[in-house]
Short mmCIF file of C-alpha atoms and ligand atoms in Angstrom, two decimals:
data_model
loop_
_atom_site.label_atom_id
_atom_site.label_comp_id
_atom_site.label_asym_id
_atom_site.label_seq_id
_atom_site.Cartn_x
_atom_site.Cartn_y
_atom_site.Cartn_z
CA MET A 1 14.64 76.31 -20.67
CA ASP A 2 15.24 79.33 -18.48
CA LEU A 3 13.01 82.26 -19.16
CA PRO A 4 14.75 84.67 -21.54
CA GLY A 5 15.27 88.26 -20.38
CA ARG A 6 12.29 90.63 -20.17
CA GLU A 7 13.24 92.45 -23.38
CA ALA A 8 13.54 89.20 -25.33
CA CYS A 9 10.21 87.99 -23.93
CA TYR A 10 8.59 91.27 -24.90
CA ARG A 11 9.94 91.08 -28.45
CA ALA A 12 8.50 87.55 -28.72
CA LEU A 13 5.19 88.95 -27.49
CA GLN A 14 5.23 91.84 -29.97
CA SER A 15 5.79 89.45 -32.84
CA ARG A 16 3.25 86.91 -31.44
CA ASP A 17 6.03 84.38 -31.89
CA SER A 18 4.34 80.98 -31.81
CA ARG A 19 7.64 79.26 -31.06
CA PHE A 20 7.21 80.39 -27.48
CA ASP A 21 3.58 79.35 -27.15
CA GLY A 22 3.46 77.16 -24.07
CA HIS A 23 6.97 78.17 -22.99
CA ILE A 24 6.24 81.71 -21.92
CA PHE A 25 3.11 83.33 -20.51
CA VAL A 26 2.64 87.03 -19.96
CA GLY A 27 0.79 88.55 -17.01
CA VAL A 28 -0.54 92.05 -17.56
CA SER A 29 -0.59 94.00 -14.31
CA SER A 30 -3.04 96.64 -15.56
CA THR A 31 -5.74 94.04 -16.25
CA GLY A 32 -4.80 91.17 -13.94
CA VAL A 33 -5.04 88.78 -16.86
CA TYR A 34 -2.39 86.45 -18.21
CA CYS A 35 -2.07 85.42 -21.85
CA ARG A 36 -0.27 83.19 -24.27
CA LEU A 37 2.27 85.06 -26.35
CA VAL A 38 0.09 84.49 -29.40
CA CYS A 39 -2.90 86.35 -27.92
CA PRO A 40 -4.67 88.42 -30.58
CA ALA A 41 -5.39 91.21 -28.09
CA ARG A 42 -3.52 94.51 -28.34
CA THR A 43 0.07 94.24 -27.07
CA PRO A 44 0.25 95.56 -23.50
CA LYS A 45 2.79 98.17 -22.44
CA PHE A 46 6.21 96.85 -21.52
CA VAL A 47 6.02 98.20 -17.96
CA ASN A 48 2.81 96.27 -17.35
CA CYS A 49 4.20 92.91 -18.41
CA ARG A 50 5.43 90.11 -16.21
CA PHE A 51 6.66 86.94 -17.82
CA PHE A 52 6.21 83.40 -16.53
CA SER A 53 7.46 80.00 -17.61
CA SER A 54 4.20 78.25 -16.80
CA ALA A 55 0.50 78.97 -16.52
CA ALA A 56 0.70 77.82 -12.91
CA ALA A 57 3.28 80.49 -12.09
CA ALA A 58 1.06 83.18 -13.57
CA GLN A 59 -1.94 81.88 -11.61
CA GLU A 60 0.14 81.69 -8.47
CA ALA A 61 1.09 85.33 -8.95
CA GLY A 62 -2.62 86.15 -8.95
CA PHE A 63 -3.32 86.52 -12.68
CA ARG A 64 -6.49 85.18 -14.32
CA PRO A 65 -6.44 83.30 -17.61
CA CYS A 66 -7.39 85.37 -20.65
CA LEU A 67 -10.74 84.51 -22.19
CA ARG A 68 -9.53 85.27 -25.69
CA CYS A 69 -6.30 83.35 -26.12
CA ARG A 70 -7.34 80.73 -23.54
CA PRO A 71 -4.09 79.62 -21.88
CA GLU A 72 -5.72 76.24 -21.20
CA THR A 73 -5.42 75.50 -24.90
CA ALA A 74 -1.70 76.29 -25.17
CA PRO A 75 0.36 73.31 -26.23
CA GLU A 76 1.35 71.45 -23.13
CA LEU A 77 5.05 70.87 -23.26
CA ALA A 78 5.76 68.19 -20.75
CA SER A 79 8.72 66.79 -22.59
CA TRP A 80 10.52 69.82 -23.88
CA ARG A 81 12.51 69.98 -20.69
CA GLY A 82 14.21 66.74 -21.63
CA THR A 83 12.95 63.43 -20.43
CA SER A 84 15.87 62.79 -18.10
CA ASN A 85 14.39 65.67 -16.20
CA THR A 86 12.58 64.96 -12.97
CA VAL A 87 10.17 67.82 -13.47
CA SER A 88 8.81 66.48 -16.74
CA ARG A 89 8.28 63.08 -15.13
CA ALA A 90 6.50 64.71 -12.26
CA LEU A 91 4.34 66.65 -14.73
CA ALA A 92 3.40 63.43 -16.48
CA LEU A 93 2.30 61.91 -13.18
CA ILE A 94 0.39 65.06 -12.18
CA ALA A 95 -1.36 64.99 -15.56
CA GLU A 96 -2.62 61.52 -14.70
CA GLY A 97 -3.98 62.72 -11.39
CA ALA A 98 -1.08 62.07 -8.97
CA LEU A 99 -2.10 65.09 -6.91
CA ASP A 100 -5.88 64.92 -7.35
CA GLY A 101 -8.14 63.64 -4.62
CA ASP A 102 -7.68 62.61 -1.03
CA GLY A 103 -4.60 60.81 0.13
CA LYS A 104 -2.45 62.16 -2.70
CA SER A 105 0.52 64.16 -1.50
CA VAL A 106 3.60 65.86 -2.87
CA GLU A 107 5.57 63.67 -0.52
CA ASN A 108 4.29 60.51 -2.23
CA LEU A 109 4.84 62.01 -5.63
CA ALA A 110 8.43 62.87 -4.72
CA ALA A 111 8.99 59.38 -3.35
CA ARG A 112 7.79 57.86 -6.60
CA LEU A 113 10.41 59.92 -8.38
CA GLY A 114 13.11 58.88 -5.96
CA LEU A 115 13.70 62.17 -4.21
CA GLY A 116 12.62 64.18 -1.21
CA GLU A 117 9.66 66.51 -1.06
CA ARG A 118 11.78 69.64 -0.56
CA GLN A 119 14.01 68.74 -3.46
CA LEU A 120 10.99 68.35 -5.74
CA ARG A 121 9.52 71.68 -4.65
CA ARG A 122 12.84 73.38 -5.31
CA LEU A 123 13.07 71.92 -8.83
CA PHE A 124 9.50 73.05 -9.57
CA LEU A 125 10.21 76.56 -8.40
CA GLN A 126 13.38 76.71 -10.45
CA GLN A 127 11.87 75.44 -13.67
CA LEU A 128 8.22 76.43 -13.54
CA GLY A 129 8.14 79.19 -10.97
CA ALA A 130 5.35 77.37 -9.15
CA SER A 131 4.91 74.60 -6.59
CA PRO A 132 3.69 71.09 -7.55
CA VAL A 133 0.39 71.72 -5.76
CA SER A 134 -0.28 74.92 -7.62
CA VAL A 135 0.63 73.27 -10.92
CA ALA A 136 -1.94 70.58 -10.16
CA GLN A 137 -4.51 73.19 -9.15
CA THR A 138 -3.93 75.18 -12.32
CA ARG A 139 -4.32 72.05 -14.37
CA ARG A 140 -7.64 71.30 -12.71
CA VAL A 141 -8.98 74.81 -13.17
CA LEU A 142 -7.84 75.06 -16.78
CA PHE A 143 -9.14 71.62 -17.66
CA ALA A 144 -12.47 72.52 -16.07
CA LYS A 145 -12.56 75.72 -18.09
CA GLN A 146 -11.94 73.80 -21.27
CA LEU A 147 -14.83 71.48 -20.44
CA VAL A 148 -17.09 74.43 -19.66
CA HIS A 149 -16.20 76.00 -22.97
CA ASP A 150 -16.17 73.03 -25.25
CA THR A 151 -18.71 70.59 -23.85
CA HIS A 152 -22.25 70.56 -22.54
CA LEU A 153 -21.38 68.51 -19.46
CA PRO A 154 -23.28 69.57 -16.34
CA VAL A 155 -21.17 71.65 -13.96
CA LYS A 156 -21.28 68.98 -11.30
CA GLU A 157 -19.74 66.47 -13.67
CA ILE A 158 -17.12 68.95 -14.80
CA ALA A 159 -16.03 69.43 -11.21
CA ALA A 160 -15.60 65.68 -10.83
CA ALA A 161 -13.92 65.30 -14.22
CA ALA A 162 -11.36 67.95 -13.41
CA GLY A 163 -10.46 66.30 -10.12
CA PHE A 164 -12.17 68.61 -7.62
CA SER A 165 -13.19 66.96 -4.39
CA SER A 166 -16.47 68.90 -4.18
CA LEU A 167 -18.69 71.21 -6.16
CA ARG A 168 -18.11 73.94 -3.59
CA ARG A 169 -14.33 73.75 -4.05
CA PHE A 170 -14.79 73.85 -7.77
CA ASN A 171 -17.04 76.91 -7.66
CA GLU A 172 -14.58 78.69 -5.38
CA ALA A 173 -11.59 77.93 -7.56
CA PHE A 174 -13.46 78.88 -10.69
CA LEU A 175 -14.63 82.19 -9.32
CA ASN A 176 -11.12 82.91 -8.08
CA SER A 177 -9.55 82.22 -11.41
CA PHE A 178 -12.06 83.80 -13.73
CA LEU A 179 -13.99 86.29 -11.60
CA GLN A 180 -17.18 84.74 -12.92
CA SER A 181 -19.02 81.52 -12.32
CA SER A 182 -18.79 78.61 -14.68
CA ARG A 183 -22.46 79.11 -15.53
CA ALA A 184 -21.87 82.70 -16.56
CA LEU A 185 -18.89 81.70 -18.65
CA ARG A 186 -20.87 78.97 -20.32
CA ALA A 187 -23.77 81.28 -21.07
CA ALA A 188 -21.35 83.64 -22.79
CA ARG A 189 -19.79 81.17 -25.17
CA ALA A 190 -21.25 80.00 -28.41
CA THR A 191 -23.36 76.97 -27.62
CA LYS A 192 -22.86 73.78 -29.47
CA HIS A 193 -24.49 70.57 -28.50
CA GLU A 194 -22.67 67.46 -29.50
CA GLY A 195 -24.80 64.60 -28.23
CA PRO A 196 -23.59 62.24 -25.52
CA ASP A 197 -19.85 62.56 -26.19
CA ILE A 198 -17.39 65.13 -25.08
CA VAL A 199 -15.24 66.62 -27.81
CA LEU A 200 -12.03 68.44 -27.08
CA ARG A 201 -9.27 70.05 -29.03
CA LEU A 202 -5.67 69.47 -27.95
CA ARG A 203 -2.86 71.63 -29.27
CA TYR A 204 0.60 70.64 -30.37
CA ARG A 205 3.55 72.65 -31.57
CA PRO A 206 4.00 72.40 -35.33
CA PRO A 207 5.22 70.76 -37.43
CA TYR A 208 3.30 67.53 -36.85
CA ASP A 209 3.56 64.53 -39.15
CA TRP A 210 0.01 63.22 -38.82
CA GLU A 211 0.29 60.89 -41.82
CA SER A 212 3.17 58.97 -40.28
CA ILE A 213 1.59 58.51 -36.89
CA LEU A 214 -1.68 57.39 -38.45
CA ASP A 215 0.19 54.94 -40.70
CA PHE A 216 1.96 53.61 -37.67
CA LEU A 217 -1.30 53.06 -35.80
CA ARG A 218 -3.04 51.58 -38.85
CA ALA A 219 -0.27 49.04 -39.37
CA ARG A 220 -0.54 47.87 -35.76
CA ALA A 221 -4.25 48.21 -35.06
CA VAL A 222 -5.49 45.25 -33.03
CA ALA A 223 -8.89 44.05 -34.22
CA GLY A 224 -11.63 44.67 -31.68
CA VAL A 225 -9.62 47.27 -29.76
CA GLU A 226 -8.52 49.68 -32.48
CA ALA A 227 -9.60 50.86 -35.90
CA VAL A 228 -8.34 53.43 -38.38
CA GLU A 229 -10.80 54.79 -40.89
CA ASP A 230 -11.32 58.07 -42.71
CA GLU A 231 -8.17 59.58 -41.27
CA ARG A 232 -9.45 58.83 -37.78
CA TYR A 233 -8.09 56.62 -35.06
CA PHE A 234 -10.58 54.76 -32.85
CA ARG A 235 -10.00 52.65 -29.79
CA THR A 236 -11.68 51.11 -26.79
CA ILE A 237 -10.86 52.25 -23.27
CA GLU A 238 -10.97 50.53 -19.93
CA ILE A 239 -10.16 52.54 -16.83
CA GLY A 240 -11.17 51.56 -13.34
CA ASN A 241 -14.35 49.60 -13.67
CA ALA A 242 -15.69 51.32 -16.77
CA THR A 243 -15.33 50.83 -20.51
CA GLY A 244 -15.88 53.13 -23.45
CA SER A 245 -14.14 54.38 -26.56
CA LEU A 246 -12.57 57.39 -28.21
CA ALA A 247 -11.83 58.79 -31.64
CA VAL A 248 -8.96 61.04 -32.64
CA ASN A 249 -8.64 63.13 -35.77
CA HIS A 250 -6.33 65.83 -37.06
CA LEU A 251 -7.23 69.52 -37.11
CA PRO A 252 -4.30 71.20 -38.85
CA GLU A 253 -5.96 74.56 -38.26
CA PRO A 254 -5.03 75.50 -35.60
CA ASP A 255 -2.30 72.93 -34.96
CA SER A 256 -4.32 70.52 -32.92
CA ILE A 257 -6.02 67.17 -32.76
CA GLY A 258 -9.63 66.57 -31.94
CA VAL A 259 -10.64 63.94 -29.40
CA ARG A 260 -14.11 62.54 -29.01
CA ILE A 261 -14.62 60.60 -25.78
CA ARG A 262 -17.53 58.35 -24.95
CA PHE A 263 -16.97 57.14 -21.45
CA PRO A 264 -19.41 56.77 -18.55
CA ASN A 265 -17.10 57.92 -15.76
CA VAL A 266 -16.28 61.63 -16.01
CA LYS A 267 -13.63 61.28 -13.32
CA SER A 268 -11.45 59.51 -15.87
CA PHE A 269 -11.58 62.28 -18.48
CA ALA A 270 -8.39 64.01 -17.32
CA ALA A 271 -6.50 60.72 -17.37
CA ILE A 272 -7.90 59.86 -20.81
CA VAL A 273 -6.79 63.22 -22.17
CA ALA A 274 -3.34 62.75 -20.62
CA ARG A 275 -3.07 59.38 -22.34
CA VAL A 276 -4.12 60.77 -25.70
CA ARG A 277 -1.48 63.47 -25.37
CA ARG A 278 1.09 60.82 -24.64
CA GLN A 279 0.01 58.42 -27.37
CA PHE A 280 0.08 61.17 -29.98
CA ASP A 281 3.21 62.75 -28.54
CA LEU A 282 1.61 66.17 -28.30
CA GLY A 283 4.06 67.44 -25.69
CA ALA A 284 7.14 67.26 -27.89
CA ASP A 285 9.10 70.42 -28.44
CA ILE A 286 9.70 69.20 -31.93
CA GLU A 287 11.75 72.17 -33.09
CA THR A 288 14.36 71.71 -30.39
CA ILE A 289 14.49 67.97 -31.03
CA GLU A 290 14.86 68.30 -34.78
CA GLU A 291 17.49 70.98 -34.44
CA HIS A 292 19.48 68.68 -32.23
CA LEU A 293 19.12 65.62 -34.49
CA SER A 294 20.01 67.69 -37.53
CA SER A 295 23.47 68.35 -36.16
CA ASP A 296 24.16 64.85 -37.52
CA PRO A 297 24.24 65.53 -41.29
CA ALA A 298 23.01 62.05 -42.23
CA LEU A 299 20.08 62.28 -39.85
CA ALA A 300 19.39 65.84 -40.98
CA ARG A 301 18.29 64.41 -44.34
CA PHE A 302 15.71 62.22 -42.59
CA VAL A 303 14.40 65.16 -40.62
CA LEU A 304 14.03 67.21 -43.80
CA LYS A 305 12.10 64.40 -45.38
CA ARG A 306 9.70 63.96 -42.46
CA PRO A 307 9.41 67.14 -40.50
CA GLY A 308 7.33 66.81 -37.38
CA LEU A 309 7.75 63.06 -37.06
CA ARG A 310 6.53 61.99 -33.62
CA VAL A 311 7.27 59.00 -31.46
CA PRO A 312 3.93 57.24 -30.97
CA GLY A 313 3.27 56.25 -27.37
CA GLY A 314 1.49 53.23 -26.01
CA TRP A 315 -2.02 53.75 -24.72
CA ASP A 316 -1.31 51.75 -21.63
CA GLY A 317 1.89 50.41 -20.09
CA PHE A 318 0.71 46.86 -19.61
CA GLU A 319 -0.82 46.67 -23.07
CA THR A 320 2.41 47.91 -24.62
CA ALA A 321 4.46 45.37 -22.70
CA VAL A 322 2.18 42.53 -23.80
CA ARG A 323 2.38 43.68 -27.38
CA ALA A 324 6.17 43.85 -27.15
CA VAL A 325 6.31 40.24 -25.95
CA LEU A 326 3.86 39.13 -28.66
CA GLY A 327 6.10 40.83 -31.21
CA GLN A 328 9.31 39.14 -30.18
CA GLN A 329 10.89 37.55 -33.23
CA ILE A 330 7.81 37.66 -35.43
CA SER A 331 6.42 40.11 -37.97
CA VAL A 332 4.08 42.96 -37.15
CA VAL A 333 1.28 41.18 -39.01
CA ALA A 334 1.72 37.96 -37.04
CA ALA A 335 1.91 39.87 -33.78
CA ARG A 336 -1.32 41.69 -34.61
CA ARG A 337 -3.06 38.40 -35.19
CA LEU A 338 -1.95 37.05 -31.82
CA ALA A 339 -3.01 40.25 -30.08
CA ALA A 340 -6.44 40.11 -31.70
CA ARG A 341 -6.87 36.53 -30.50
CA LEU A 342 -5.84 37.53 -26.98
CA VAL A 343 -8.43 40.29 -27.04
CA GLU A 344 -11.12 37.95 -28.29
CA LEU A 345 -10.41 35.47 -25.52
CA HIS A 346 -9.73 37.79 -22.59
CA GLY A 347 -10.86 41.32 -23.43
CA ARG A 348 -13.90 42.83 -21.79
CA ARG A 349 -16.90 43.46 -23.96
CA VAL A 350 -17.74 47.11 -24.57
CA PRO A 351 -21.50 47.84 -24.68
CA GLU A 352 -22.60 48.74 -28.19
CA ALA A 353 -23.87 52.14 -27.16
CA LEU A 354 -20.37 53.08 -26.06
CA ARG A 355 -18.65 52.16 -29.31
CA LEU A 356 -17.60 55.04 -31.52
CA HIS A 357 -16.89 52.63 -34.36
CA PRO A 358 -18.73 49.39 -35.15
CA ALA A 359 -15.45 47.44 -35.32
CA LEU A 360 -14.67 48.20 -31.68
CA SER A 361 -15.90 45.39 -29.50
CA ARG A 362 -13.59 44.66 -26.59
CA THR A 363 -10.94 46.27 -24.43
CA PHE A 364 -7.38 45.09 -24.28
CA PRO A 365 -7.12 42.53 -21.44
CA THR A 366 -5.92 43.93 -18.13
CA ALA A 367 -3.07 42.47 -16.08
CA ARG A 368 -5.61 41.14 -13.59
CA ARG A 369 -7.47 39.19 -16.26
CA LEU A 370 -4.36 37.67 -17.77
CA ALA A 371 -2.83 36.85 -14.40
CA ALA A 372 -6.03 35.04 -13.42
CA ALA A 373 -6.45 33.14 -16.70
CA SER A 374 -5.84 29.41 -16.40
CA SER A 375 -4.65 29.35 -19.99
CA LEU A 376 -3.97 32.19 -22.41
CA GLY A 377 -5.10 30.06 -25.32
CA LEU A 378 -2.52 31.36 -27.77
CA ALA A 379 -0.53 29.23 -30.16
CA MET A 380 2.97 30.40 -29.37
CA PRO A 381 6.17 29.09 -27.79
CA ALA A 382 5.84 28.13 -24.10
CA ALA A 383 8.63 30.49 -23.07
CA ARG A 384 6.80 33.48 -24.49
CA LEU A 385 3.50 32.42 -22.95
CA ALA A 386 5.32 32.24 -19.63
CA ALA A 387 6.72 35.71 -20.28
CA LEU A 388 3.18 37.08 -20.77
CA THR A 389 2.08 35.65 -17.45
CA ALA A 390 5.24 36.95 -15.79
CA VAL A 391 4.52 40.47 -17.10
CA ALA A 392 0.92 40.24 -15.84
CA ASN A 393 2.08 39.12 -12.39
CA ALA A 394 4.76 41.83 -12.23
CA ALA A 395 2.18 44.49 -13.13
CA MET A 396 -0.15 43.18 -10.42
CA THR A 397 2.62 43.22 -7.81
CA ASP A 398 3.87 46.68 -8.74
CA PRO A 399 1.11 49.02 -9.97
CA SER A 400 3.69 51.66 -10.89
CA LEU A 401 5.78 49.27 -12.97
CA PHE A 402 5.20 51.35 -16.09
CA HIS A 403 5.62 54.76 -14.54
CA PRO A 404 8.79 56.74 -15.10
CA MET A 405 11.11 56.43 -12.17
CA GLY A 406 14.79 57.17 -11.75
CA ARG A 407 17.13 57.02 -14.72
CA ILE A 408 16.50 55.08 -17.91
CA GLU A 409 19.07 52.46 -16.91
CA GLU A 410 17.08 51.81 -13.75
CA THR A 411 13.86 51.53 -15.76
CA VAL A 412 15.44 48.99 -18.08
CA ALA A 413 16.91 47.04 -15.16
CA ARG A 414 13.48 46.95 -13.48
CA LEU A 415 11.89 45.54 -16.64
CA THR A 416 14.60 43.03 -17.53
CA ALA A 417 14.15 41.56 -14.04
CA ILE A 418 10.88 40.10 -15.38
CA ARG A 419 11.36 36.67 -16.87
CA GLY A 420 11.21 36.78 -20.65
CA ILE A 421 11.86 40.51 -20.92
CA GLY A 422 15.24 41.10 -22.50
CA GLU A 423 17.09 44.28 -23.37
CA TRP A 424 15.16 44.84 -26.61
CA SER A 425 11.72 44.51 -25.03
CA ALA A 426 12.75 46.65 -22.06
CA GLN A 427 14.03 49.45 -24.28
CA TYR A 428 10.95 49.18 -26.45
CA ILE A 429 8.59 49.37 -23.46
CA ALA A 430 10.61 52.27 -22.02
CA LEU A 431 10.25 54.09 -25.31
CA ARG A 432 6.57 53.50 -26.05
CA ALA A 433 4.99 53.09 -22.65
CA ILE A 434 7.17 54.91 -20.17
CA ARG A 435 7.98 57.61 -22.71
CA GLU A 436 11.70 57.64 -22.09
CA MET A 437 12.67 59.73 -25.07
CA ASP A 438 16.23 58.54 -24.82
CA ALA A 439 15.31 54.84 -24.97
CA PHE A 440 16.88 53.04 -27.89
CA PRO A 441 16.39 49.35 -28.76
CA ALA A 442 19.70 49.05 -30.62
CA THR A 443 19.25 45.37 -31.49
CA ASP A 444 15.97 45.94 -33.31
CA ILE A 445 16.06 44.45 -36.79
CA GLY A 446 14.09 47.22 -38.45
CA LEU A 447 16.29 49.81 -36.82
CA LEU A 448 19.47 48.10 -38.02
CA ARG A 449 18.06 47.85 -41.53
CA GLY A 450 17.29 51.55 -41.37
CA THR A 451 20.96 52.33 -40.79
CA VAL A 452 21.66 51.45 -44.41
CA ALA A 453 19.87 54.65 -45.42
CA LEU A 454 21.92 56.49 -42.83
CA ASP A 455 25.47 55.61 -43.81
CA GLY A 456 25.16 53.38 -46.85
CA ARG A 457 26.03 50.30 -44.82
CA ARG A 458 24.32 48.25 -42.17
CA LEU A 459 25.64 48.94 -38.69
CA THR A 460 26.00 46.37 -35.95
CA PRO A 461 24.12 47.04 -32.70
CA ALA A 462 27.41 47.98 -31.01
CA ASN A 463 28.30 50.46 -33.75
CA LEU A 464 24.81 51.86 -33.78
CA LEU A 465 24.97 52.50 -30.05
CA ILE A 466 28.20 54.45 -30.48
CA ARG A 467 26.71 56.38 -33.35
CA ALA A 468 23.60 57.15 -31.29
CA GLU A 469 25.54 58.79 -28.45
CA ALA A 470 25.37 62.08 -30.34
CA TRP A 471 21.57 61.83 -30.60
CA ARG A 472 21.03 61.87 -26.84
CA PRO A 473 18.78 62.77 -25.11
CA TRP A 474 16.40 62.23 -28.03
CA ARG A 475 17.45 58.82 -29.30
CA ALA A 476 13.82 57.64 -29.51
CA TYR A 477 13.16 60.24 -32.22
CA ALA A 478 16.24 59.11 -34.13
CA ALA A 479 14.96 55.55 -33.81
CA GLN A 480 11.60 56.56 -35.24
CA HIS A 481 13.32 58.15 -38.23
CA LEU A 482 15.42 55.02 -38.78
CA TRP A 483 12.34 52.81 -38.67
CA MET A 484 10.65 55.02 -41.23
CA ALA A 485 13.77 54.89 -43.40
CA ASP A 486 13.75 51.12 -43.43
CA ALA A 487 12.50 51.11 -47.01
CA ASN A 488 12.20 47.35 -47.34
CA ALA A 489 9.40 47.17 -44.91
CA PRO A 490 8.27 50.48 -43.53
CA HIS A 491 6.19 48.88 -40.80
CA THR A 492 8.43 46.19 -39.44
CA GLU A 493 9.80 47.75 -36.36
CA GLN A 494 9.69 44.67 -34.19
CA GLY A 495 11.58 41.70 -33.16
CA GLY A 496 14.73 42.19 -31.16
CA THR A 497 17.48 39.78 -31.94
CA GLY A 498 18.37 37.30 -29.28
CA GLU A 499 15.24 37.36 -27.17
ZN1 LIG B 1 -4.97 86.68 -24.16
#
């Protein structure tokens, strides 16, 4: 989205229009502070306002984040730009730390996205008004501020968690951004001690269909790794050499989800938060997506029935791929059972003190563990066992196998090159793990059954693909609606034909 004209931006500001929260930020030259458009403070004079399409652009222009509306809590809209967009892919990688720490460069980031450094900088300037480095810096500062505000973590740990290479750098950046030290800011906020965990609030843009996403997760929860209870989702985490767990719940006021993290390595917090955002699809500009899908009258009925329906993401690329293979040609229930067995045999034990739910016991096995296993120990056809090993080996050989790269066709081609991964699995992995919002497993049985509710007759995969052309670039959302509409078995999205 290009920034609307100044007058239009100002009108949105005057009306505190939440539709632009996260899309537009306003810098106020008389105070040097920048705000979200929904800031409760008095509306500044028109002549004093400068509008920006990202927090990073406002920071780059020398504005400090407002302490009242807290720009760090604005919904982060990585995917509203359209997933075929290089910038949103780059943002996803930056969110996972692609520019944090030594040896990380914009050049490498650009290479991962298949373009040159200058090209990437130009795209960032065009769409965000800021360079990749300053976007990463802003992220770090804002994430740090959120941790200062909302947790009791020691400052030293916050610096590490937010990706700063030293405490000195952190203090400098913090003072620069907020004109006060983190200690002063912390002293000023209302204190709340929460025990050993960190608890954060992550915003989304409404509407958000929490029931559906929780149902989805409940129906697929793998014993030992995941649990759903009391409207909360729990799971174990393994990142780097550490294990832990998290819990996610819904906070409809104000349009956010709460995340509780119990994890020994603070340096992984930013990556954990990025994953939660992805799994719960918090970055979706749902209004734009639903408006687009509703131009198909049949689909418009689905959207009316389930406003705010999200496309759940996979927690981890490798895990999602393994679960896709386990689900080939069998029911969700049977696939869950196999996954639970795999976890029991190969998952890493999570210490009891780090479990946020008693049912959590192990992490999902990593590619390294499965690649090294002499036998997977699962009762399933030899071809699919071989496929699991092939996926594990491919993930070991190419650590960025599940990162977005190039066009969706290239992603699918890269995945189908793995033995045992066919078109259905590749599309499914692209959709859940790589977050290609235009991915579409057209041969999926549940999806095809769902087409009955669409047109009154069951479409063939070929016809469905033609029909789905109009849903681009958001076919994944259409798919999610079709799966939900599959009344026979609301939770049977699974099982591509012919794999
Ligand atoms: Zn403000």
